[in-house]
């Protein structure tokens, strides 16, 4: 029998961030996912996201810049809302108060954990990203994984969540199945964190393929390792053309010199985006998502180390890990 002194368990407090910014064309998933976390799991969701799109920025911090923030008030049904320089009560139709920061995803994670709510956050979730973050080529560049890595490096349980886009126009009808699967996976990871039920990790990267057959009954979830691949050219030369005559002659580089030093992000990685399934190592995140599976990859907040000797006896000058004859 309960007594008047008993209290209900505290709700799980989640920091939700991303690299796609506030709700909009470039960030179509965060509002619905935040609502799903709150309604399906009863978790307390606190949202701090970049004020604009910050993809492909990794775990960067702009250490010379001041970071300015604004409050954001999303509304149903799409999360679009107003901003304010000061906190204020919710108005009609507004469902929450979020925070936008003029900083990187990793900055959002760190400031939220250590300036806004120190010691209060149980789990950091970064995402859902608009696009997959499978393979080392994408993961090492990902602001989504960068924000989760930022949390993990300060000791917070962290999960990076990405929705892989495979259809030319992803219908909104896939949003709810994706959110439902994501919340189920994240709930299991959180409840079993640190137990023998999970592979040991400091953060997990979850990739969900946005395909027509996506459902809790048809889509398999599997543990994976990261596909170690490479990319080549990421930028293309861009000749300035400010007048009609310049536009006619733009494009060709002079015979000597490199020409105008102007470039745009224009990656050439068709083989990374659309690889042949038979070329993908079975058991990797790349293989999983191209097999229409959901991948869950355990990660350590560190660069992978190559095999090699380490100093075992610091007092032994002949230890094989010490370089000789340099």
Tab-separated table of N, CA and C in Angstrom, residues 116-216:
chain	number	residue	atom	x	y	z
A	116	UNK	N	23.683	24.379	-19.112
A	116	UNK	CA	22.251	24.467	-18.883
A	116	UNK	C	21.779	23.535	-17.771
A	117	UNK	N	22.160	22.262	-17.859
A	117	UNK	CA	21.614	21.263	-16.929
A	117	UNK	C	22.714	20.323	-16.422
A	118	UNK	N	23.726	20.849	-15.758
A	118	UNK	CA	24.821	19.985	-15.283
A	118	UNK	C	24.324	18.922	-14.311
A	119	UNK	N	24.676	17.675	-14.599
A	119	UNK	CA	24.317	16.566	-13.730
A	119	UNK	C	22.877	16.118	-13.819
A	120	UNK	N	22.086	16.684	-14.735
A	120	UNK	CA	20.659	16.352	-14.792
A	120	UNK	C	20.279	15.438	-15.949
A	121	UNK	N	21.135	15.309	-16.959
A	121	UNK	CA	20.785	14.570	-18.171
A	121	UNK	C	21.177	13.098	-18.030
A	122	UNK	N	20.230	12.210	-18.337
A	122	UNK	CA	20.478	10.764	-18.264
A	122	UNK	C	20.983	10.193	-19.587
A	123	UNK	N	20.589	10.799	-20.696
A	123	UNK	CA	20.924	10.238	-22.004
A	123	UNK	C	20.971	11.357	-23.037
A	124	UNK	N	22.010	11.335	-23.865
A	124	UNK	CA	22.110	12.239	-25.003
A	124	UNK	C	21.695	11.481	-26.260
A	125	UNK	N	20.759	12.054	-27.015
A	125	UNK	CA	20.380	11.504	-28.313
A	125	UNK	C	20.651	12.575	-29.355
A	126	UNK	N	21.422	12.233	-30.363
A	126	UNK	CA	21.713	13.153	-31.455
A	126	UNK	C	21.034	12.641	-32.710
A	127	UNK	N	20.095	13.440	-33.236
A	127	UNK	CA	19.368	13.038	-34.424
A	127	UNK	C	17.871	13.296	-34.274
A	128	UNK	N	17.064	12.672	-35.119
A	128	UNK	CA	17.425	11.805	-36.230
A	128	UNK	C	18.006	12.609	-37.399
A	129	UNK	N	19.124	12.133	-37.897
A	129	UNK	CA	19.784	12.800	-39.012
A	129	UNK	C	19.045	12.536	-40.315
A	130	UNK	N	19.009	13.543	-41.171
A	130	UNK	CA	18.453	13.379	-42.516
A	130	UNK	C	19.524	12.731	-43.386
A	131	UNK	N	19.555	11.413	-43.394
A	131	UNK	CA	20.560	10.667	-44.136
A	131	UNK	C	21.325	9.724	-43.233
A	132	UNK	N	21.849	8.678	-43.836
A	132	UNK	CA	22.574	7.652	-43.092
A	132	UNK	C	23.912	8.189	-42.580
A	133	UNK	N	24.420	7.539	-41.559
A	133	UNK	CA	25.785	7.791	-41.083
A	133	UNK	C	26.493	6.454	-40.900
A	134	UNK	N	26.455	5.668	-41.958
A	134	UNK	CA	27.147	4.381	-41.966
A	134	UNK	C	28.514	4.563	-42.606
A	135	UNK	N	29.465	3.751	-42.193
A	135	UNK	CA	30.826	3.695	-42.722
A	135	UNK	C	31.689	4.805	-42.140
A	136	UNK	N	32.990	4.557	-42.099
A	136	UNK	CA	33.920	5.519	-41.517
A	136	UNK	C	33.957	6.821	-42.308
A	137	UNK	N	33.771	6.764	-43.629
A	137	UNK	CA	33.818	7.978	-44.441
A	137	UNK	C	32.751	8.969	-44.017
A	138	UNK	N	31.559	8.487	-43.726
A	138	UNK	CA	30.488	9.372	-43.291
A	138	UNK	C	30.547	9.631	-41.795
A	139	UNK	N	30.823	8.603	-40.997
A	139	UNK	CA	30.775	8.750	-39.544
A	139	UNK	C	31.800	9.750	-39.031
A	140	UNK	N	33.012	9.728	-39.609
A	140	UNK	CA	34.055	10.635	-39.134
A	140	UNK	C	33.791	12.082	-39.533
A	141	UNK	N	32.854	12.307	-40.453
A	141	UNK	CA	32.496	13.656	-40.878
A	141	UNK	C	31.180	14.126	-40.266
A	142	UNK	N	30.461	13.237	-39.636
A	142	UNK	CA	29.084	13.492	-39.228
A	142	UNK	C	28.972	14.410	-38.012
A	143	UNK	N	28.191	15.480	-38.159
A	143	UNK	CA	27.880	16.304	-37.004
A	143	UNK	C	26.965	15.594	-36.033
A	144	UNK	N	26.130	14.690	-36.541
A	144	UNK	CA	25.246	13.905	-35.678
A	144	UNK	C	26.060	13.027	-34.737
A	145	UNK	N	26.989	12.270	-35.291
A	145	UNK	CA	27.847	11.440	-34.450
A	145	UNK	C	28.780	12.318	-33.622
A	146	UNK	N	29.200	13.464	-34.176
A	146	UNK	CA	30.055	14.379	-33.435
A	146	UNK	C	29.405	14.867	-32.153
A	147	UNK	N	28.107	15.181	-32.195
A	147	UNK	CA	27.402	15.625	-30.994
A	147	UNK	C	27.305	14.510	-29.962
A	148	UNK	N	27.043	13.275	-30.431
A	148	UNK	CA	27.005	12.149	-29.514
A	148	UNK	C	28.385	11.868	-28.938
A	149	UNK	N	29.420	11.978	-29.766
A	149	UNK	CA	30.788	11.792	-29.304
A	149	UNK	C	31.151	12.846	-28.259
A	150	UNK	N	30.700	14.067	-28.463
A	150	UNK	CA	30.950	15.140	-27.505
A	150	UNK	C	30.351	14.789	-26.153
A	151	UNK	N	29.151	14.229	-26.165
A	151	UNK	CA	28.539	13.798	-24.916
A	151	UNK	C	29.282	12.648	-24.277
A	152	UNK	N	29.664	11.661	-25.103
A	152	UNK	CA	30.354	10.487	-24.580
A	152	UNK	C	31.699	10.848	-23.964
A	153	UNK	N	32.393	11.826	-24.554
A	153	UNK	CA	33.699	12.220	-24.036
A	153	UNK	C	33.614	12.907	-22.681
A	154	UNK	N	32.428	13.346	-22.296
A	154	UNK	CA	32.249	13.920	-20.962
A	154	UNK	C	31.591	12.932	-20.010
A	155	UNK	N	31.436	11.684	-20.463
A	155	UNK	CA	30.912	10.634	-19.592
A	155	UNK	C	29.421	10.402	-19.696
A	156	UNK	N	28.731	11.060	-20.636
A	156	UNK	CA	27.287	10.886	-20.775
A	156	UNK	C	26.971	9.709	-21.698
A	157	UNK	N	25.967	8.949	-21.340
A	157	UNK	CA	25.472	7.924	-22.256
A	157	UNK	C	24.932	8.620	-23.498
A	158	UNK	N	25.352	8.170	-24.674
A	158	UNK	CA	25.033	8.905	-25.895
A	158	UNK	C	24.692	7.959	-27.039
A	159	UNK	N	23.720	8.380	-27.841
A	159	UNK	CA	23.279	7.601	-29.000
A	159	UNK	C	23.138	8.537	-30.189
A	160	UNK	N	23.703	8.143	-31.325
A	160	UNK	CA	23.520	8.862	-32.582
A	160	UNK	C	22.489	8.107	-33.410
A	161	UNK	N	21.487	8.831	-33.902
A	161	UNK	CA	20.393	8.219	-34.654
A	161	UNK	C	20.312	8.844	-36.037
A	162	UNK	N	20.297	8.004	-37.076
A	162	UNK	CA	20.257	8.494	-38.456
A	162	UNK	C	19.224	7.718	-39.260
A	163	UNK	N	18.511	8.440	-40.121
A	163	UNK	CA	17.522	7.837	-41.007
A	163	UNK	C	18.094	7.860	-42.430
A	164	UNK	N	18.401	6.687	-42.957
A	164	UNK	CA	18.967	6.581	-44.289
A	164	UNK	C	17.908	6.828	-45.362
A	165	UNK	N	18.187	7.754	-46.278
A	165	UNK	CA	17.225	8.124	-47.325
A	165	UNK	C	17.529	7.338	-48.591
A	166	UNK	N	16.534	6.574	-49.064
A	166	UNK	CA	16.704	5.759	-50.260
A	166	UNK	C	15.669	6.067	-51.335
A	167	UNK	N	14.610	6.789	-50.956
A	167	UNK	CA	13.565	7.143	-51.909
A	167	UNK	C	13.741	8.588	-52.348
A	168	UNK	N	13.374	8.895	-53.580
A	168	UNK	CA	13.525	10.257	-54.080
A	168	UNK	C	12.722	11.228	-53.238
A	169	UNK	N	11.539	10.832	-52.842
A	169	UNK	CA	10.691	11.634	-51.960
A	169	UNK	C	10.229	10.724	-50.825
A	170	UNK	N	10.776	10.918	-49.648
A	170	UNK	CA	10.404	10.081	-48.515
A	170	UNK	C	9.037	10.500	-47.993
A	171	UNK	N	8.035	9.629	-48.080
A	171	UNK	CA	6.684	10.019	-47.647
A	171	UNK	C	6.618	10.184	-46.124
A	172	UNK	N	5.771	11.102	-45.681
A	172	UNK	CA	5.604	11.320	-44.242
A	172	UNK	C	5.045	10.089	-43.540
A	173	UNK	N	4.436	9.185	-44.321
A	173	UNK	CA	3.887	7.973	-43.726
A	173	UNK	C	4.970	7.082	-43.134
A	174	UNK	N	6.247	7.316	-43.537
A	174	UNK	CA	7.343	6.523	-42.969
A	174	UNK	C	7.881	7.120	-41.670
A	175	UNK	N	7.514	8.358	-41.354
A	175	UNK	CA	8.060	8.999	-40.168
A	175	UNK	C	7.662	8.253	-38.897
A	176	UNK	N	6.378	7.935	-38.762
A	176	UNK	CA	5.920	7.281	-37.532
A	176	UNK	C	6.544	5.902	-37.343
A	177	UNK	N	6.579	5.024	-38.370
A	177	UNK	CA	7.263	3.741	-38.173
A	177	UNK	C	8.727	3.906	-37.793
A	178	UNK	N	9.413	4.893	-38.383
A	178	UNK	CA	10.814	5.120	-38.043
A	178	UNK	C	10.955	5.591	-36.598
A	179	UNK	N	10.102	6.534	-36.190
A	179	UNK	CA	10.158	7.020	-34.816
A	179	UNK	C	9.842	5.897	-33.827
A	180	UNK	N	8.880	5.053	-34.183
A	180	UNK	CA	8.495	3.952	-33.290
A	180	UNK	C	9.642	2.966	-33.118
A	181	UNK	N	10.275	2.581	-34.223
A	181	UNK	CA	11.416	1.663	-34.141
A	181	UNK	C	12.575	2.307	-33.387
A	182	UNK	N	12.831	3.576	-33.643
A	182	UNK	CA	13.935	4.269	-32.979
A	182	UNK	C	13.720	4.320	-31.471
A	183	UNK	N	12.503	4.636	-31.034
A	183	UNK	CA	12.249	4.716	-29.591
A	183	UNK	C	12.361	3.340	-28.936
A	184	UNK	N	11.941	2.296	-29.627
A	184	UNK	CA	12.070	0.941	-29.067
A	184	UNK	C	13.543	0.553	-28.904
A	185	UNK	N	14.320	0.832	-29.927
A	185	UNK	CA	15.743	0.500	-29.878
A	185	UNK	C	16.442	1.306	-28.788
A	186	UNK	N	16.184	2.604	-28.749
A	186	UNK	CA	16.842	3.470	-27.772
A	186	UNK	C	16.419	3.111	-26.354
A	187	UNK	N	15.151	2.781	-26.174
A	187	UNK	CA	14.690	2.370	-24.844
A	187	UNK	C	15.415	1.128	-24.362
A	188	UNK	N	15.609	0.161	-25.273
A	188	UNK	CA	16.334	-1.053	-24.884
A	188	UNK	C	17.796	-0.748	-24.571
A	189	UNK	N	18.433	0.068	-25.406
A	189	UNK	CA	19.831	0.413	-25.152
A	189	UNK	C	19.978	1.115	-23.808
A	190	UNK	N	19.081	2.039	-23.519
A	190	UNK	CA	19.180	2.777	-22.258
A	190	UNK	C	18.943	1.870	-21.050
A	191	UNK	N	17.913	1.030	-21.122
A	191	UNK	CA	17.564	0.196	-19.963
A	191	UNK	C	18.603	-0.884	-19.683
A	192	UNK	N	19.352	-1.300	-20.733
A	192	UNK	CA	20.338	-2.376	-20.558
A	192	UNK	C	21.777	-1.864	-20.595
A	193	UNK	N	21.954	-0.546	-20.598
A	193	UNK	CA	23.290	0.052	-20.714
A	193	UNK	C	24.192	-0.428	-19.579
A	194	UNK	N	25.383	-0.859	-19.927
A	194	UNK	CA	26.345	-1.285	-18.924
A	194	UNK	C	26.161	-2.700	-18.426
A	195	UNK	N	25.200	-3.430	-18.986
A	195	UNK	CA	24.987	-4.814	-18.593
A	195	UNK	C	25.557	-5.755	-19.647
A	196	UNK	N	25.589	-7.030	-19.315
A	196	UNK	CA	26.109	-8.023	-20.249
A	196	UNK	C	25.178	-8.247	-21.434
A	197	UNK	N	23.990	-7.644	-21.404
A	197	UNK	CA	23.050	-7.804	-22.509
A	197	UNK	C	23.476	-7.018	-23.743
A	198	UNK	N	24.368	-6.033	-23.555
A	198	UNK	CA	24.811	-5.198	-24.674
A	198	UNK	C	26.311	-5.316	-24.868
A	199	UNK	N	26.772	-5.203	-26.108
A	199	UNK	CA	28.220	-5.089	-26.325
A	199	UNK	C	28.717	-3.817	-25.635
A	200	UNK	N	29.856	-3.853	-24.964
A	200	UNK	CA	30.348	-2.658	-24.278
A	200	UNK	C	30.605	-1.527	-25.257
A	201	UNK	N	30.216	-0.323	-24.859
A	201	UNK	CA	30.379	0.840	-25.727
A	201	UNK	C	30.253	2.101	-24.894
A	202	UNK	N	30.733	3.203	-25.451
A	202	UNK	CA	30.542	4.521	-24.852
A	202	UNK	C	29.455	5.307	-25.572
A	203	UNK	N	29.173	4.905	-26.800
A	203	UNK	CA	28.035	5.443	-27.531
A	203	UNK	C	27.632	4.413	-28.579
A	204	UNK	N	26.414	4.539	-29.068
A	204	UNK	CA	25.908	3.646	-30.105
A	204	UNK	C	25.430	4.484	-31.288
A	205	UNK	N	25.693	3.980	-32.482
A	205	UNK	CA	25.217	4.624	-33.707
A	205	UNK	C	24.139	3.746	-34.323
A	206	UNK	N	22.937	4.306	-34.463
A	206	UNK	CA	21.783	3.573	-34.989
A	206	UNK	C	21.420	4.147	-36.352
A	207	UNK	N	21.296	3.282	-37.359
A	207	UNK	CA	20.924	3.705	-38.706
A	207	UNK	C	19.680	2.950	-39.150
A	208	UNK	N	18.637	3.703	-39.513
A	208	UNK	CA	17.361	3.116	-39.910
A	208	UNK	C	17.096	3.460	-41.376
A	209	UNK	N	16.888	2.452	-42.237
A	209	UNK	CA	16.618	2.743	-43.654
A	209	UNK	C	15.169	3.190	-43.856
A	210	UNK	N	14.976	4.326	-44.508
A	210	UNK	CA	13.628	4.831	-44.776
A	210	UNK	C	13.132	4.204	-46.076
A	211	UNK	N	12.607	2.988	-45.940
A	211	UNK	CA	12.150	2.221	-47.091
A	211	UNK	C	10.669	1.902	-46.916
A	212	UNK	N	10.008	1.587	-48.023
A	212	UNK	CA	8.564	1.397	-47.994
A	212	UNK	C	8.133	0.254	-47.086
A	213	UNK	N	8.979	-0.743	-46.907
A	213	UNK	CA	8.616	-1.901	-46.086
A	213	UNK	C	8.963	-1.707	-44.611
A	214	UNK	N	9.382	-0.505	-44.217
A	214	UNK	CA	9.812	-0.272	-42.845
A	214	UNK	C	8.684	-0.542	-41.857
A	215	UNK	N	8.934	-1.449	-40.920
A	215	UNK	CA	7.964	-1.747	-39.864
A	215	UNK	C	8.648	-2.578	-38.805
A	216	UNK	N	8.024	-2.667	-37.639
A	216	UNK	CA	8.600	-3.447	-36.537
A	216	UNK	C	8.552	-4.940	-36.801
